[in-house]
Amino acid sequence: MGDRNASPSAFGWDFQANAAILLMIENIKQAEKIRVEGADEDIEITLLNKEKIYAQVKAVERPENYTHVIDKLTAALETLNLAAKNGDGKLFTYVTNSPNPFNNQKIMHYFTGNTHLDFDELPSQAQKRVLDLLKEKNYDDLDVNKMDIRVIPFYGRDLKNRYKEILSSIDNLLADASIDVVGVNREILRIWQRDFFQNATIPDTEISITKEKMMWPLIVLVVDRVAANDYKKDFDDDEVDEIENNYKMVINQQTLLYEFVTKVICDFIQAKLSVKKFINANWENYVETISMVKADDHTRKILIKIILHRILTQRNNISNLKKEIGL
């Protein structure tokens, strides 16, 4: 039987995109946007203060093969040193999936599992190796005090195993926002993988994924999964189900619109009414937002009530997520 593994380059792209997701999640509060395959590095995260996190990502297909790990480290230091010349770097990260990134059996235990170590936390042998490489190659611009090493376990044909650390980072984000919704982690991972892969293929490196663009699909998924159905008491269940099915994209798009969601929640807070009373008294104020929908007035009425109800019944989840991600 032939080898069914993806090509080395495809595996590397997969690791790069998923590493970008993990790094963006871990820096989400301070982040403004992310670019995969940036002008200078494999991953570039622009922070709110305009400083950047530069990351070089090097994958090995077989974790037990340490043959080229020093070559990969050396290549990473070269490009990180070049990025340091820009003068806007807050952090310079080397990311790998090798459990032995310094090809030194004596210090392998430092890199077991998902590992994140600043330069001064590295074992002395690893620090010396980095410093020796920088000196040997005359890489004088990279400040090791702004450098860290990331090891993300990422291997195997079983995608559930390969992506387990990325899924764990999503679970941590949801847990920090006090959200417990089954299945959302895998669904949002698929969306983010698609978006990050696509971002890497765009030649214009100025085109990035903003924090808002990345995170609002997660909010939509959470709202969609746990939205209550009290509005069905006012209409026929079958009729509501049909409208939800026929206009699912419209419902999701409206729930995704940051400005619209913010306006609805602000209006609701000012009105000081229950959710049901607010919707019944104010739904007509928002019908214009679905003016593009070709439907009769009755259908539009139900549709806008569904949208408003989903936003308002899930405002706590929305608020918790927005707070956790810094929106």
Tab-separated table of C-alpha atoms in Angstrom:
chain	number	residue	atom	x	y	z
A	1	MET	CA	0.000	0.000	0.000
A	2	GLY	CA	1.341	3.438	-0.943
A	3	ASP	CA	1.914	6.293	1.480
A	4	ARG	CA	-1.356	8.157	1.921
A	5	ASN	CA	0.203	11.124	3.697
A	6	ALA	CA	-0.107	14.541	2.111
A	7	SER	CA	2.966	15.981	0.469
A	8	PRO	CA	5.496	17.690	2.749
A	9	SER	CA	4.514	21.103	1.407
A	10	ALA	CA	0.797	20.481	1.969
A	11	PHE	CA	1.502	19.283	5.495
A	12	GLY	CA	3.563	22.403	6.113
A	13	TRP	CA	0.772	24.677	4.871
A	14	ASP	CA	-1.684	22.842	7.099
A	15	PHE	CA	0.551	23.339	10.131
A	16	GLN	CA	1.120	26.988	9.273
A	17	ALA	CA	-2.601	27.816	9.026
A	18	ASN	CA	-3.464	25.995	12.235
A	19	ALA	CA	-0.525	27.502	14.106
A	20	ALA	CA	-1.794	30.920	12.981
A	21	ILE	CA	-5.221	30.150	14.432
A	22	LEU	CA	-3.712	29.131	17.761
A	23	LEU	CA	-1.426	32.180	17.977
A	24	MET	CA	-4.271	34.529	17.081
A	25	ILE	CA	-6.518	33.004	19.754
A	26	GLU	CA	-3.831	33.319	22.403
A	27	ASN	CA	-3.241	36.981	21.543
A	28	ILE	CA	-6.823	37.848	20.661
A	29	LYS	CA	-7.407	40.615	23.211
A	30	GLN	CA	-4.422	42.643	22.024
A	31	ALA	CA	-4.707	41.716	18.337
A	32	GLU	CA	-6.059	43.877	15.536
A	33	LYS	CA	-5.496	41.595	12.538
A	34	ILE	CA	-3.474	38.661	11.248
A	35	ARG	CA	-1.802	37.878	7.961
A	36	VAL	CA	-0.743	34.357	6.947
A	37	GLU	CA	2.233	34.439	4.551
A	38	GLY	CA	2.984	38.059	5.345
A	39	ALA	CA	5.437	40.404	3.701
A	40	ASP	CA	8.209	39.340	6.093
A	41	GLU	CA	7.152	36.219	8.001
A	42	ASP	CA	4.956	33.115	7.826
A	43	ILE	CA	2.571	34.709	10.324
A	44	GLU	CA	2.261	38.383	11.203
A	45	ILE	CA	-0.131	39.536	13.932
A	46	THR	CA	-0.643	43.281	14.142
A	47	LEU	CA	-1.557	44.431	17.638
A	48	LEU	CA	-3.834	47.292	18.604
A	49	ASN	CA	-0.806	49.470	19.364
A	50	LYS	CA	0.557	48.676	15.845
A	51	GLU	CA	3.406	46.543	17.145
A	52	LYS	CA	3.703	43.115	15.565
A	53	ILE	CA	4.186	39.514	16.512
A	54	TYR	CA	6.342	37.863	13.856
A	55	ALA	CA	6.308	34.069	13.654
A	56	GLN	CA	8.325	31.592	11.625
A	57	VAL	CA	6.675	28.192	11.290
A	58	LYS	CA	8.638	25.031	10.484
A	59	ALA	CA	6.982	21.610	10.351
A	60	VAL	CA	8.363	18.079	10.339
A	61	GLU	CA	6.180	15.312	8.920
A	62	ARG	CA	7.680	12.680	11.191
A	63	PRO	CA	8.113	13.928	14.777
A	64	GLU	CA	10.770	11.294	15.478
A	65	ASN	CA	13.012	12.588	12.664
A	66	TYR	CA	15.419	15.218	14.014
A	67	THR	CA	17.700	15.293	10.963
A	68	HIS	CA	16.874	18.798	9.788
A	69	VAL	CA	15.622	20.548	12.935
A	70	ILE	CA	18.746	22.715	13.298
A	71	ASP	CA	18.546	23.690	9.630
A	72	LYS	CA	14.935	24.736	10.177
A	73	LEU	CA	15.851	26.699	13.307
A	74	THR	CA	18.670	28.457	11.448
A	75	ALA	CA	16.379	29.402	8.551
A	76	ALA	CA	13.793	30.714	11.006
A	77	LEU	CA	16.352	32.861	12.827
A	78	GLU	CA	17.441	34.357	9.495
A	79	THR	CA	13.973	35.644	8.575
A	80	LEU	CA	13.149	36.701	12.134
A	81	ASN	CA	16.364	38.712	12.139
A	82	LEU	CA	15.279	40.399	8.901
A	83	ALA	CA	11.862	41.221	10.379
A	84	ALA	CA	13.575	42.727	13.421
A	85	LYS	CA	15.025	45.386	11.130
A	86	ASN	CA	11.483	46.794	10.716
A	87	GLY	CA	11.619	48.096	14.281
A	88	ASP	CA	7.981	47.255	15.097
A	89	GLY	CA	8.414	43.774	16.500
A	90	LYS	CA	7.093	43.092	19.977
A	91	LEU	CA	7.652	39.344	19.813
A	92	PHE	CA	9.569	36.987	17.521
A	93	THR	CA	8.290	33.426	17.649
A	94	TYR	CA	9.706	30.192	16.322
A	95	VAL	CA	6.938	27.604	15.949
A	96	THR	CA	7.555	23.933	15.237
A	97	ASN	CA	5.887	20.584	15.801
A	98	SER	CA	9.167	18.815	16.535
A	99	PRO	CA	9.443	17.530	20.121
A	100	ASN	CA	13.217	17.960	19.825
A	101	PRO	CA	13.701	21.372	18.159
A	102	PHE	CA	17.369	21.608	19.234
A	103	ASN	CA	18.314	18.010	18.386
A	104	ASN	CA	19.492	17.434	21.921
A	105	GLN	CA	18.206	14.344	23.725
A	106	LYS	CA	19.217	15.724	27.127
A	107	ILE	CA	16.773	18.643	26.951
A	108	MET	CA	13.902	17.011	25.004
A	109	HIS	CA	11.765	16.813	28.126
A	110	TYR	CA	11.454	20.614	28.076
A	111	PHE	CA	9.412	20.364	24.862
A	112	THR	CA	6.954	17.616	25.723
A	113	GLY	CA	3.426	18.402	24.577
A	114	ASN	CA	2.177	21.909	23.828
A	115	THR	CA	5.107	24.059	24.946
A	116	HIS	CA	5.600	27.816	25.131
A	117	LEU	CA	8.916	29.079	26.501
A	118	ASP	CA	10.434	32.549	26.443
A	119	PHE	CA	14.123	32.655	25.563
A	120	ASP	CA	15.211	33.040	29.193
A	121	GLU	CA	13.115	29.982	30.140
A	122	LEU	CA	14.910	27.724	27.666
A	123	PRO	CA	17.498	25.289	29.044
A	124	SER	CA	21.007	26.708	28.895
A	125	GLN	CA	22.015	24.355	26.059
A	126	ALA	CA	19.165	25.686	23.910
A	127	GLN	CA	19.973	29.304	24.713
A	128	LYS	CA	23.604	28.710	23.783
A	129	ARG	CA	22.608	27.082	20.497
A	130	VAL	CA	20.489	30.082	19.511
A	131	LEU	CA	23.160	32.586	20.516
A	132	ASP	CA	25.863	30.632	18.672
A	133	LEU	CA	23.765	30.510	15.502
A	134	LEU	CA	23.038	34.230	15.660
A	135	LYS	CA	26.730	34.996	16.111
A	136	GLU	CA	27.845	32.561	13.420
A	137	LYS	CA	25.413	33.995	10.864
A	138	ASN	CA	25.901	37.624	11.938
A	139	TYR	CA	22.212	38.006	12.760
A	140	ASP	CA	22.669	41.107	14.902
A	141	ASP	CA	19.190	42.642	14.781
A	142	LEU	CA	17.186	39.955	16.584
A	143	ASP	CA	16.815	40.674	20.294
A	144	VAL	CA	16.577	37.294	22.027
A	145	ASN	CA	14.784	38.953	24.942
A	146	LYS	CA	11.848	39.392	22.549
A	147	MET	CA	11.998	35.802	21.341
A	148	ASP	CA	10.083	32.680	22.321
A	149	ILE	CA	9.814	29.054	21.192
A	150	ARG	CA	6.517	27.260	20.523
A	151	VAL	CA	6.146	23.510	20.103
A	152	ILE	CA	2.673	22.440	18.974
A	153	PRO	CA	2.082	18.675	18.675
A	154	PHE	CA	0.753	18.211	15.140
A	155	TYR	CA	1.084	14.877	13.398
A	156	GLY	CA	-0.725	11.810	12.068
A	157	ARG	CA	-3.294	11.023	9.394
A	158	ASP	CA	-6.147	11.146	11.893
A	159	LEU	CA	-7.226	14.805	11.702
A	160	LYS	CA	-8.861	14.577	15.127
A	161	ASN	CA	-5.431	13.819	16.569
A	162	ARG	CA	-3.605	16.303	14.324
A	163	TYR	CA	-5.817	19.232	15.310
A	164	LYS	CA	-6.284	18.368	18.993
A	165	GLU	CA	-4.156	21.242	20.314
A	166	ILE	CA	-5.908	23.764	18.061
A	167	LEU	CA	-9.299	22.498	19.210
A	168	SER	CA	-8.098	22.729	22.796
A	169	SER	CA	-7.215	26.401	22.306
A	170	ILE	CA	-10.734	27.044	20.947
A	171	ASP	CA	-12.231	25.206	23.933
A	172	ASN	CA	-10.175	27.387	26.290
A	173	LEU	CA	-11.442	30.530	24.572
A	174	LEU	CA	-15.055	29.398	24.916
A	175	ALA	CA	-14.519	28.337	28.534
A	176	ASP	CA	-13.027	31.732	29.395
A	177	ALA	CA	-16.181	33.301	27.933
A	178	SER	CA	-18.370	30.887	29.984
A	179	ILE	CA	-19.806	29.291	26.839
A	180	ASP	CA	-20.525	25.572	26.679
A	181	VAL	CA	-21.966	24.615	23.294
A	182	VAL	CA	-21.326	21.139	21.903
A	183	GLY	CA	-19.767	20.956	18.449
A	184	VAL	CA	-19.005	24.634	17.961
A	185	ASN	CA	-15.238	24.101	18.293
A	186	ARG	CA	-14.999	21.788	15.284
A	187	GLU	CA	-17.333	23.845	13.137
A	188	ILE	CA	-15.517	27.129	13.765
A	189	LEU	CA	-12.163	25.394	13.219
A	190	ARG	CA	-13.284	24.377	9.722
A	191	ILE	CA	-14.322	27.966	8.980
A	192	TRP	CA	-11.060	29.408	10.295
A	193	GLN	CA	-8.947	26.841	8.443
A	194	ARG	CA	-10.658	27.764	5.179
A	195	ASP	CA	-10.241	31.500	5.779
A	196	PHE	CA	-6.605	31.250	6.882
A	197	PHE	CA	-5.664	28.977	3.975
A	198	GLN	CA	-7.300	31.442	1.594
A	199	ASN	CA	-5.518	34.393	3.196
A	200	ALA	CA	-2.164	32.679	2.645
A	201	THR	CA	-2.854	32.348	-1.090
A	202	ILE	CA	-3.614	36.034	-1.711
A	203	PRO	CA	-0.558	37.727	-3.264
A	204	ASP	CA	-1.359	41.133	-1.754
A	205	THR	CA	0.151	40.871	1.719
A	206	GLU	CA	-1.792	43.960	2.829
A	207	ILE	CA	-4.972	41.851	2.858
A	208	SER	CA	-5.327	40.521	6.382
A	209	ILE	CA	-7.985	38.871	8.531
A	210	THR	CA	-9.239	41.328	11.115
A	211	LYS	CA	-10.171	40.216	14.589
A	212	GLU	CA	-13.802	41.123	13.855
A	213	LYS	CA	-13.866	39.085	10.643
A	214	MET	CA	-12.352	36.106	12.438
A	215	MET	CA	-14.524	36.180	15.538
A	216	TRP	CA	-18.005	37.117	14.358
A	217	PRO	CA	-18.601	33.712	12.697
A	218	LEU	CA	-17.955	32.165	16.121
A	219	ILE	CA	-20.563	34.435	17.677
A	220	VAL	CA	-23.024	33.492	14.928
A	221	LEU	CA	-22.452	29.776	15.529
A	222	VAL	CA	-22.961	30.124	19.279
A	223	VAL	CA	-26.165	32.110	18.795
A	224	ASP	CA	-27.449	29.715	16.138
A	225	ARG	CA	-26.862	26.641	18.292
A	226	VAL	CA	-28.523	27.855	21.469
A	227	ALA	CA	-31.113	30.359	20.253
A	228	ALA	CA	-34.387	29.970	22.144
A	229	ASN	CA	-37.678	29.652	20.296
A	230	ASP	CA	-40.137	31.724	22.347
A	231	TYR	CA	-41.179	33.610	19.231
A	232	LYS	CA	-42.804	30.406	17.966
A	233	LYS	CA	-45.573	31.037	20.481
A	234	ASP	CA	-46.696	33.983	18.348
A	235	PHE	CA	-46.652	32.117	15.042
A	236	ASP	CA	-47.270	28.681	13.596
A	237	ASP	CA	-44.313	26.359	14.337
A	238	ASP	CA	-44.186	24.979	10.793
A	239	GLU	CA	-44.268	28.492	9.361
A	240	VAL	CA	-41.360	29.600	11.535
A	241	ASP	CA	-39.362	26.463	10.699
A	242	GLU	CA	-39.893	27.074	6.987
A	243	ILE	CA	-38.750	30.692	7.229
A	244	GLU	CA	-35.709	29.706	9.292
A	245	ASN	CA	-34.745	27.125	6.681
A	246	ASN	CA	-35.411	29.348	3.665
A	247	TYR	CA	-33.676	32.422	5.085
A	248	LYS	CA	-30.933	30.836	7.174
A	249	MET	CA	-28.234	32.763	5.319
A	250	VAL	CA	-30.027	36.076	5.877
A	251	ILE	CA	-30.475	35.287	9.579
A	252	ASN	CA	-26.788	34.412	9.967
A	253	GLN	CA	-25.638	37.431	7.981
A	254	GLN	CA	-27.671	39.836	10.096
A	255	THR	CA	-26.433	38.230	13.283
A	256	LEU	CA	-22.916	38.602	11.909
A	257	LEU	CA	-23.189	42.351	11.293
A	258	TYR	CA	-21.263	43.981	14.132
A	259	GLU	CA	-22.918	47.410	13.790
A	260	PHE	CA	-26.436	45.958	13.608
A	261	VAL	CA	-25.992	43.667	16.610
A	262	THR	CA	-24.503	46.496	18.656
A	263	LYS	CA	-27.387	48.828	17.746
A	264	VAL	CA	-30.046	46.261	18.656
A	265	ILE	CA	-28.472	45.514	22.030
A	266	CYS	CA	-27.993	49.221	22.824
A	267	ASP	CA	-31.616	49.987	21.867
A	268	PHE	CA	-32.815	47.094	24.009
A	269	ILE	CA	-30.856	48.244	27.070
A	270	GLN	CA	-32.203	51.789	26.731
A	271	ALA	CA	-35.796	50.586	26.320
A	272	LYS	CA	-35.762	48.641	29.611
A	273	LEU	CA	-38.353	46.156	28.363
A	274	SER	CA	-38.493	42.378	28.320
A	275	VAL	CA	-37.197	40.726	25.168
A	276	LYS	CA	-40.674	39.849	23.921
A	277	LYS	CA	-42.144	43.293	24.623
A	278	PHE	CA	-39.178	45.036	23.024
A	279	ILE	CA	-39.444	42.975	19.844
A	280	ASN	CA	-43.222	43.413	19.559
A	281	ALA	CA	-42.921	47.171	20.079
A	282	ASN	CA	-39.869	47.827	17.898
A	283	TRP	CA	-39.521	45.185	15.182
A	284	GLU	CA	-40.686	47.582	12.468
A	285	ASN	CA	-37.704	49.854	13.219
A	286	TYR	CA	-35.343	47.202	11.856
A	287	VAL	CA	-37.210	45.874	8.816
A	288	GLU	CA	-35.127	48.109	6.561
A	289	THR	CA	-32.095	45.946	7.318
A	290	ILE	CA	-33.706	43.077	5.370
A	291	SER	CA	-35.094	45.247	2.574
A	292	MET	CA	-33.144	43.140	0.063
A	293	VAL	CA	-35.187	40.053	0.938
A	294	LYS	CA	-37.888	39.288	-1.613
A	295	ALA	CA	-40.802	38.288	0.576
A	296	ASP	CA	-44.264	39.412	1.626
A	297	ASP	CA	-44.764	41.667	4.640
A	298	HIS	CA	-45.871	38.802	6.896
A	299	THR	CA	-42.728	36.790	6.139
A	300	ARG	CA	-40.529	39.822	6.740
A	301	LYS	CA	-42.227	40.404	10.078
A	302	ILE	CA	-41.475	36.868	11.242
A	303	LEU	CA	-37.957	37.023	9.815
A	304	ILE	CA	-36.952	40.219	11.596
A	305	LYS	CA	-38.477	38.924	14.846
A	306	ILE	CA	-36.401	35.757	14.554
A	307	ILE	CA	-33.244	37.810	13.997
A	308	LEU	CA	-33.968	40.166	16.892
A	309	HIS	CA	-34.864	37.314	19.196
A	310	ARG	CA	-31.661	35.440	18.470
A	311	ILE	CA	-29.565	38.521	19.111
A	312	LEU	CA	-31.320	39.467	22.339
A	313	THR	CA	-31.711	36.034	23.896
A	314	GLN	CA	-28.039	35.392	23.334
A	315	ARG	CA	-26.772	38.840	24.281
A	316	ASN	CA	-24.986	37.445	27.335
A	317	ASN	CA	-23.058	34.968	25.196
A	318	ILE	CA	-22.346	37.736	22.704
A	319	SER	CA	-21.264	40.072	25.483
A	320	ASN	CA	-19.035	37.445	27.118
A	321	LEU	CA	-17.365	36.588	23.830
A	322	LYS	CA	-16.872	40.230	22.876
A	323	LYS	CA	-15.318	40.904	26.275
A	324	GLU	CA	-13.030	37.885	26.076
A	325	ILE	CA	-11.756	38.739	22.601
A	326	GLY	CA	-11.565	42.474	23.102
A	327	LEU	CA	-14.218	43.607	20.642
